Each structure stands twice: as C-alpha cells, then as structure tokens.
mmCIF file of C-alpha atoms in Angstrom:
data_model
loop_
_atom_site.group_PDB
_atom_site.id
_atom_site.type_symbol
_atom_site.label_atom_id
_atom_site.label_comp_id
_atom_site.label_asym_id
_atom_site.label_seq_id
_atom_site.Cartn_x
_atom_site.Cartn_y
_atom_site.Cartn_z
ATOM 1 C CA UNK A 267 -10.835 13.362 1.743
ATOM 2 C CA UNK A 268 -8.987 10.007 1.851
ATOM 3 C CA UNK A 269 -8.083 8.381 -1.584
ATOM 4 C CA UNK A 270 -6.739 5.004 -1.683
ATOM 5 C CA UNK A 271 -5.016 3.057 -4.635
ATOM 6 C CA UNK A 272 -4.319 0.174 -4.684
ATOM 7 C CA UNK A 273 -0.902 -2.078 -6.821
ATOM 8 C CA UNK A 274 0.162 -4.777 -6.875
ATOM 9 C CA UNK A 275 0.932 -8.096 -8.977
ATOM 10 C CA UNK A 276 -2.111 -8.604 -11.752
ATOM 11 C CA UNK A 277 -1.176 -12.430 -12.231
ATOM 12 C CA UNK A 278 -0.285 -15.049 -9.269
ATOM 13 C CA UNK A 279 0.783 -18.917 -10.067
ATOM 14 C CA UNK A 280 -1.423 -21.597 -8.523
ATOM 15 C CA UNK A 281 -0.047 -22.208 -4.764
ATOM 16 C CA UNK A 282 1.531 -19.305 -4.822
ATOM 17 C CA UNK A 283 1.280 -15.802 -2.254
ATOM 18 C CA UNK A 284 -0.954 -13.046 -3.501
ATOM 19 C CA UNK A 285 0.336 -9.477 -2.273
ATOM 20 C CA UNK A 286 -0.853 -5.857 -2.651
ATOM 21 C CA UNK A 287 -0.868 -2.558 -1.531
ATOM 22 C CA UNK A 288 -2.999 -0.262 -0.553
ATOM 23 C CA UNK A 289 -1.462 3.895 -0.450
ATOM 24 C CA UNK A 290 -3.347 6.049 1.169
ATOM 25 C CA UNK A 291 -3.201 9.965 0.825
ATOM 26 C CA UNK A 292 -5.648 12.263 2.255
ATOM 27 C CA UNK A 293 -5.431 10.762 5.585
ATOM 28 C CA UNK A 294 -3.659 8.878 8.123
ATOM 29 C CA UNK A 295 -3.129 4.977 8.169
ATOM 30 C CA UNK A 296 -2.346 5.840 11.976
ATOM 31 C CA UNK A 297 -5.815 7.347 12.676
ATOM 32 C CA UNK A 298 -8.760 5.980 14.221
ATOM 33 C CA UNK A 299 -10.278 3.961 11.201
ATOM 34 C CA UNK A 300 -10.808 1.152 9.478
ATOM 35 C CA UNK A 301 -8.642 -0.207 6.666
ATOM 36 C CA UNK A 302 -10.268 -2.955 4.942
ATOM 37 C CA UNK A 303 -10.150 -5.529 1.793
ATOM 38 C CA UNK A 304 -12.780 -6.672 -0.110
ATOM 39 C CA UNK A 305 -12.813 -8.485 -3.451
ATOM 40 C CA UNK A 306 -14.890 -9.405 -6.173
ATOM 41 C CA UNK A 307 -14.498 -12.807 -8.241
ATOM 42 C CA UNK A 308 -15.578 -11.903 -11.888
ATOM 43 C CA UNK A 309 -19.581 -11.348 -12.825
ATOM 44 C CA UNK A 310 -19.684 -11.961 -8.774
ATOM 45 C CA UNK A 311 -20.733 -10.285 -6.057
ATOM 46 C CA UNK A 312 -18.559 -8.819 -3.005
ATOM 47 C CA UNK A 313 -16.554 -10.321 -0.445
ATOM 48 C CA UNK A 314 -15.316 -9.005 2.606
ATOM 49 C CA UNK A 315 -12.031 -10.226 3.345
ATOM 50 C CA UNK A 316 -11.271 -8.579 6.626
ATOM 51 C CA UNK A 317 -9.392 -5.056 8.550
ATOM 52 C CA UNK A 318 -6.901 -3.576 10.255
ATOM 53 C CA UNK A 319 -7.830 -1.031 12.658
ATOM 54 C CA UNK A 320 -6.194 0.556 15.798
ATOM 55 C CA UNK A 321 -2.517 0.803 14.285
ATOM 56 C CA UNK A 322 -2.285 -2.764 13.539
ATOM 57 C CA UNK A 323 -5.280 -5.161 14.960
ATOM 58 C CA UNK A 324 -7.115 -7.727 12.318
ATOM 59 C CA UNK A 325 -10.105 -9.208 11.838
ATOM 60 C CA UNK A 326 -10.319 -11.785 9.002
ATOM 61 C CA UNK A 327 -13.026 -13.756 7.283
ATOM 62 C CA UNK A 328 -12.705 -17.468 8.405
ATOM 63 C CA UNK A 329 -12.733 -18.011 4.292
ATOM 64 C CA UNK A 330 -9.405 -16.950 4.537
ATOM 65 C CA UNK A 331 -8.281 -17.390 7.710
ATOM 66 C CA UNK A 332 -4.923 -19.251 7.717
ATOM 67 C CA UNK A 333 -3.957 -17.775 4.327
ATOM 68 C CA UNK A 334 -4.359 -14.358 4.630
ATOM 69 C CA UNK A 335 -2.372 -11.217 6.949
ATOM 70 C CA UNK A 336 -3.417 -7.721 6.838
ATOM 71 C CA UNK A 337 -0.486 -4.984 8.081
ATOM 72 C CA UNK A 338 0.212 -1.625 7.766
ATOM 73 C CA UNK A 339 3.080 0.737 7.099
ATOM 74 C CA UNK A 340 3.349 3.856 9.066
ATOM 75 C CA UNK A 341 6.275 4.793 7.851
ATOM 76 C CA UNK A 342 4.401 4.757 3.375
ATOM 77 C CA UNK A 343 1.193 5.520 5.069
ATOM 78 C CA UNK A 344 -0.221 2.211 3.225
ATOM 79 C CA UNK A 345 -1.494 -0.871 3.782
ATOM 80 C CA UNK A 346 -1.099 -4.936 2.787
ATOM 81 C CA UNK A 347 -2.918 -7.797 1.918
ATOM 82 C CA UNK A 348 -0.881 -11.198 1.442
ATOM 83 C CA UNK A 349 -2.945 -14.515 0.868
ATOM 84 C CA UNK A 350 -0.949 -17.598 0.879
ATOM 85 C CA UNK A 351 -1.927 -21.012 -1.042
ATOM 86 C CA UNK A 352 -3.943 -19.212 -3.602
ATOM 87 C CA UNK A 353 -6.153 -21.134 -6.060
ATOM 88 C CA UNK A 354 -8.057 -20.043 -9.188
ATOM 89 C CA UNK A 355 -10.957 -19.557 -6.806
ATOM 90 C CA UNK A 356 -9.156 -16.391 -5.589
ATOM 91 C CA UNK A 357 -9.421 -14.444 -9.120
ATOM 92 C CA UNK A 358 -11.063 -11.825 -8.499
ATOM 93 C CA UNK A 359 -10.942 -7.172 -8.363
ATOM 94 C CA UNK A 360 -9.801 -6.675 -4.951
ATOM 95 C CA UNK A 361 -10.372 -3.736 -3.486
ATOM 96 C CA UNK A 362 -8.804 -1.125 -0.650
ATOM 97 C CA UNK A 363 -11.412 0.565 1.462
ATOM 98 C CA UNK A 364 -11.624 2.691 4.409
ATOM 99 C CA UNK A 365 -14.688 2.848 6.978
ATOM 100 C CA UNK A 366 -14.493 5.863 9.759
ATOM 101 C CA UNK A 367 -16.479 3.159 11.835
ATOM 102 C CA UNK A 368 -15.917 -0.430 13.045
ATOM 103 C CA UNK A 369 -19.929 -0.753 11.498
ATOM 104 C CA UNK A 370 -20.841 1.861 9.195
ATOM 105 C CA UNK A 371 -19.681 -0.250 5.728
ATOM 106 C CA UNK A 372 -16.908 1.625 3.615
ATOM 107 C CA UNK A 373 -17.165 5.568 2.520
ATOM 108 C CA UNK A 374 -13.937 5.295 0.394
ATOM 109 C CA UNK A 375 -13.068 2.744 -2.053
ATOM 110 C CA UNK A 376 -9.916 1.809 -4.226
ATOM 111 C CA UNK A 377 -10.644 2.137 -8.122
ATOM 112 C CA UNK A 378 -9.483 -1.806 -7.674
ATOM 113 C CA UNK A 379 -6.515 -4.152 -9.220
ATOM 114 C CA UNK A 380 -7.484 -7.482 -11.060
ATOM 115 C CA UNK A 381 -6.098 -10.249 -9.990
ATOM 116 C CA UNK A 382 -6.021 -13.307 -11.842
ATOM 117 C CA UNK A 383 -4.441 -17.120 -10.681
ATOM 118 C CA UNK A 384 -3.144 -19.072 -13.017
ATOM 119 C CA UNK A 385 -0.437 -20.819 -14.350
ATOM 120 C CA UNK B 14 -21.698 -16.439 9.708
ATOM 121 C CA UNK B 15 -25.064 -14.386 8.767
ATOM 122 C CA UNK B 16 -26.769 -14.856 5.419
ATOM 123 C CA UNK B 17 -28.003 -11.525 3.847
ATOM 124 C CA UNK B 18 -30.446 -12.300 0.940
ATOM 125 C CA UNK B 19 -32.103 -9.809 -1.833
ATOM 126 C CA UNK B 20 -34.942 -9.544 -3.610
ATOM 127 C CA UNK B 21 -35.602 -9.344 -6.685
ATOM 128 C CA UNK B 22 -31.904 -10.349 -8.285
ATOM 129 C CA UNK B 23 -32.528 -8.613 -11.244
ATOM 130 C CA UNK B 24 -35.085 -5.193 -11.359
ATOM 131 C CA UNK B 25 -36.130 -3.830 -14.624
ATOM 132 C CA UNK B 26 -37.304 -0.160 -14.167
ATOM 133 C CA UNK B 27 -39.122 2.626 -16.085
ATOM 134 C CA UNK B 28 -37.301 5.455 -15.958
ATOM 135 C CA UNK B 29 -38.871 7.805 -13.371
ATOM 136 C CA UNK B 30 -41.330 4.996 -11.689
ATOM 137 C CA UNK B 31 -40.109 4.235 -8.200
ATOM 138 C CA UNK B 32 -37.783 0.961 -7.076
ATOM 139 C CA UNK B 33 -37.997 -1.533 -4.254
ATOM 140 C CA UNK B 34 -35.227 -3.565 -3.445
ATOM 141 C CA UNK B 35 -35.879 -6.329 -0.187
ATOM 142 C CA UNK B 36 -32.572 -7.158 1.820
ATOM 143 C CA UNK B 37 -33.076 -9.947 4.771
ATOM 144 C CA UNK B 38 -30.328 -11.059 6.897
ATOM 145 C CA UNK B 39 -30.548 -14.759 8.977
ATOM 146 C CA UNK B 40 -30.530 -12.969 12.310
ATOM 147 C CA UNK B 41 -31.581 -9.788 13.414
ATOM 148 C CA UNK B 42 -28.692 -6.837 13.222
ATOM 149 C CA UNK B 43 -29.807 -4.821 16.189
ATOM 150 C CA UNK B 44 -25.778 -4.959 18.087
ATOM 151 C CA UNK B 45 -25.941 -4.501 22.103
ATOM 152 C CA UNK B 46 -25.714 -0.530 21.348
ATOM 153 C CA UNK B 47 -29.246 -1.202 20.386
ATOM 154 C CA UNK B 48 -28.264 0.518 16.678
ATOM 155 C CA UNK B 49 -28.730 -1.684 13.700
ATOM 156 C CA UNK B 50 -25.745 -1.949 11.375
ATOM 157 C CA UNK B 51 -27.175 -2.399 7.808
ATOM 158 C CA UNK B 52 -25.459 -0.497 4.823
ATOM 159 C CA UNK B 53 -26.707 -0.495 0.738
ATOM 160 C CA UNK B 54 -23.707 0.041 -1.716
ATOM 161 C CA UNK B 55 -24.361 1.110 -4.870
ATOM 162 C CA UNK B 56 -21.826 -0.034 -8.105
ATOM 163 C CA UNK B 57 -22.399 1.158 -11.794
ATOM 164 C CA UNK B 58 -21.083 -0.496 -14.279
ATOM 165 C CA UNK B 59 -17.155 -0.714 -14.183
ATOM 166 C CA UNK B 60 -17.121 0.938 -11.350
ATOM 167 C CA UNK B 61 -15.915 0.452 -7.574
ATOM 168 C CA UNK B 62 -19.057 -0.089 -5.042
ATOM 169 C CA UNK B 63 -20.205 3.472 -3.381
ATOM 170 C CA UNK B 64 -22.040 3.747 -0.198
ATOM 171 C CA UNK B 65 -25.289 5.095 -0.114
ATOM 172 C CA UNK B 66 -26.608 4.769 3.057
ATOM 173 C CA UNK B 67 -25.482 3.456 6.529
ATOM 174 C CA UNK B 68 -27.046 2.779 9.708
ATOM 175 C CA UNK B 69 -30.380 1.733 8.248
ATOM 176 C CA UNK B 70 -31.723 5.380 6.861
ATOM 177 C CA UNK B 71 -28.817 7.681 6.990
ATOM 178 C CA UNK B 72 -27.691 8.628 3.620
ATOM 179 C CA UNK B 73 -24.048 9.494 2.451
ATOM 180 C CA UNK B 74 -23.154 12.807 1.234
ATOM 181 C CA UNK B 75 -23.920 13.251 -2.112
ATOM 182 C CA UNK B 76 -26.734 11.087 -2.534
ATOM 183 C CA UNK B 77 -29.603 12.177 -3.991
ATOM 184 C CA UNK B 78 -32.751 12.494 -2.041
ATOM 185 C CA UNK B 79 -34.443 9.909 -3.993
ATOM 186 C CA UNK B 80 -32.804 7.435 -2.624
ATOM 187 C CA UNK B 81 -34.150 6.339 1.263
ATOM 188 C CA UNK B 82 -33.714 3.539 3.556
ATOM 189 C CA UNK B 83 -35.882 1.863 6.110
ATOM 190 C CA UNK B 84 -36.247 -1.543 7.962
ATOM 191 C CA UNK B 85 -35.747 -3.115 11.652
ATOM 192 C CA UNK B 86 -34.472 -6.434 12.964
ATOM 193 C CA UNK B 87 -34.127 -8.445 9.830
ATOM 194 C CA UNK B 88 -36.008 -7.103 7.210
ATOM 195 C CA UNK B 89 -34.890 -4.253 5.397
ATOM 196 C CA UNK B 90 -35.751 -1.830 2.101
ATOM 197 C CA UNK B 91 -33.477 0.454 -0.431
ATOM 198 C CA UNK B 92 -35.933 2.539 -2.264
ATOM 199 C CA UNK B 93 -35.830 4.692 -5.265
ATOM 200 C CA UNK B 94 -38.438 7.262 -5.553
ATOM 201 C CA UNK B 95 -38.269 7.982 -9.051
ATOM 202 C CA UNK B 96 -35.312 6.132 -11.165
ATOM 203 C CA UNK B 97 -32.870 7.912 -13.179
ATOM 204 C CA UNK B 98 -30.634 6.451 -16.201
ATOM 205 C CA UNK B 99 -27.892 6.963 -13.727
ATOM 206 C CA UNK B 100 -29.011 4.758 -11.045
ATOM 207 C CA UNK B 101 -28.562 1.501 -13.355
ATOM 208 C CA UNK B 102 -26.278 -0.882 -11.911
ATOM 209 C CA UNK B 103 -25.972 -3.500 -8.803
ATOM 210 C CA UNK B 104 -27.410 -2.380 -5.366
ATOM 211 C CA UNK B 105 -25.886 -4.682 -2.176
ATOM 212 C CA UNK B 106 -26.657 -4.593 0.746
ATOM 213 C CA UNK B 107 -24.283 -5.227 3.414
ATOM 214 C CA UNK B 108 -24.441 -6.410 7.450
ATOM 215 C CA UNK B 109 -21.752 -4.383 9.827
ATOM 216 C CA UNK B 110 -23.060 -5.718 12.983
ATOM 217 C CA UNK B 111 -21.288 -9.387 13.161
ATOM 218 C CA UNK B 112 -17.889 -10.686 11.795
ATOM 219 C CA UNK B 113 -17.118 -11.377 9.186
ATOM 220 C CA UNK B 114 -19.567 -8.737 7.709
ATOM 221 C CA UNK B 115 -21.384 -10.186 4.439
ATOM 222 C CA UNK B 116 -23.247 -8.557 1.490
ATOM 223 C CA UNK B 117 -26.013 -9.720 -0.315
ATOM 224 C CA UNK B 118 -25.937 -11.226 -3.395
ATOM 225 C CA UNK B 119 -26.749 -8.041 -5.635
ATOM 226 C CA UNK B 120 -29.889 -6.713 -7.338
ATOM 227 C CA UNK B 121 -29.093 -5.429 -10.810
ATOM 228 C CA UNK B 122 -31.491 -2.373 -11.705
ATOM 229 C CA UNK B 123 -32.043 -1.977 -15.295
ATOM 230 C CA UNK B 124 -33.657 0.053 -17.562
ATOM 231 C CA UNK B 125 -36.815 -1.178 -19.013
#
C-alpha cells in the first residue's frame, strides 16, 4: 500500500517560492500512476493543483500556471511542488496524493503540511 | 473550466435516517470512453480527504455498504442509507473527466 508524507517549509514570505516534498514508500514514483497536489486554504474547500504522471509529464491548473512546477526524484522515490510569486492567497494544507488512474480521483492521501504566507 | 456544485452545503442528520447529497457539474462528464469520471471524497474532521467512491457507483475498499453512488451526464447523488456518528464531516464531490479536475464546494453532514 503506498503511503505518502509530505515536508516541507510551514511559513513562506510574500513573493517568495513555496517548495515541498512529497516521499513515497510503498510504491514506485517510477510506476504507472498519478502523483498529484491538492491544497486546501483554511475553513475552505479543495483545490486541485495539478500531476505528474508517466516519469515526469505535468498537468497544471491554469490558477497556477506560470508559478507552479511539479518533478520527481527517482533516485528519493519522491516528489515536488514549487510555486513561485506566492501571496497570502496561497495559505493553505497542501496535500500529496496518488491516483492509480489518470480519472479515478485519489486513493492515497498525505496526512498534509500547513502552509502559511506571510511576512 | 467545469463548475461542480452541491446541494445542500450544510446537512443536519438523525443518526440512523438516510442522507442525500446532490452534486451537478456545468457539462456533462461522460469522456469519449463513454465512462463518466465523477468521484465523492469523504474528510472528517482534521483529517485528510478519503475516497469513497469512483467512477460514479464503484465504492473503495473499506467503505461501508451504506454508502452508494448513482447519477448520469450531469446530475449526480452520494447517499447514506442509514447515518452513523462516524460519517460526520465534509462530503466533495470531484470531476476526473476534464482538466483541471474541480471539486465541489463541500456538504458538511452533521449530527442533529
């Protein structure tokens, strides 16, 4: 069974570039899934913020695109989100998931990392 | 991109009486395959989101039976037959079938 964690910075300076990881254990970042980031702003609901599948390709929600790049690491078996420019509107619980499918929504979810922009 | 929307926002329940919750998306979600890509996610309190069903009707292991999907095209229903304390939290559901993929804005069952 695939368990993900995710780490990463819990406080980010206006204008500044947002980055976290994502480990994975249980199951290959080189496989034939879905890696994915999603994230929550607080008393919110959820936003999908895009994947990597296939080794390396992306898609990306055009409310990010131009800020953000998804990539993975073969070599930890983990994977990245980096969002560039970041305002207090991108406070929020972001979370690693995985999906088996390119449709099916995601079967295994980070426990989530806070994130919080401000000066 | 397509706008999924939920009804009721908030759901007070008895415990044991059954649950409705409405999702409708701004175009329909059959993709080419001719399968329909709508998902509900289930997340207590504190908690990360956990799927509960995918593909319309098809529910995850380890979901209780109570829980059931149905729906076509653009109109779709998460129902609980008989509510449990455990169930309380925010149901989304959440559109696989275009990019980006969006959720729904939540529907927070409650205890009455």
């Amino acid at each position: 069974q695939v368990q993900l964690q995710e780490s990463g910075p819990g406080l980010v300076k206006p204008s500044g570039t947002l980055s976290l990881t994502c480990a994975v254990s249980g199951g290959s970042i080189s496989s034939t899934n879905w890696w994915i980031w999603v994230r929550q702003p607080p008393g919110k609901g959820l936003e999908w913020i895009g994947e990597i599948y296939q080794g390396g390709r992306t898609n990306y929600n055009p409310s990010v695109m131009g800020r953000v790049t998804m990539s993975p690491d073969k070599s930890k078996n983990q994977f990245s989100l980096k969002l560039t420019s970041v305002t207090a509107a991108d406070t929020a619980v972001y979370y690693c998931a995985h999906s088996a499918t390119w449709s099916a929504g995601m079967d295994v979810w980070g426990q989530g990392t806070t994130v919080t922009v401000s000066s | 991109d397509v706008v999924m929307t939920q009804s009721p926002l908030s759901l007070p329940v008895t415990l044991g009486q059954p649950a409705s919750i409405s999702c409708r998306s701004s175009q329909s979600l059959v993709y080419s395959d001719g399968n329909t890509y709508l998902n509900w996610f289930q997340q207590r309190p504190g908690q990360s989101p956990r799927r509960l069903i995918y593909m319309v009707s098809n529910r995850d292991s380890g979901v209780p039976d109570r829980f059931s999907g149905s729906g076509s095209g653009t109109d779709f229903t998460l129902e609980i037959s008989r509510v449990e304390a455990e169930d309380v939290g925010v149901y989304y559901c959440m559109q696989g079938t275009y990019w980006p993929h969006t959720f729904g804005q939540g529907t927070k069952l409650e205890i009455k």
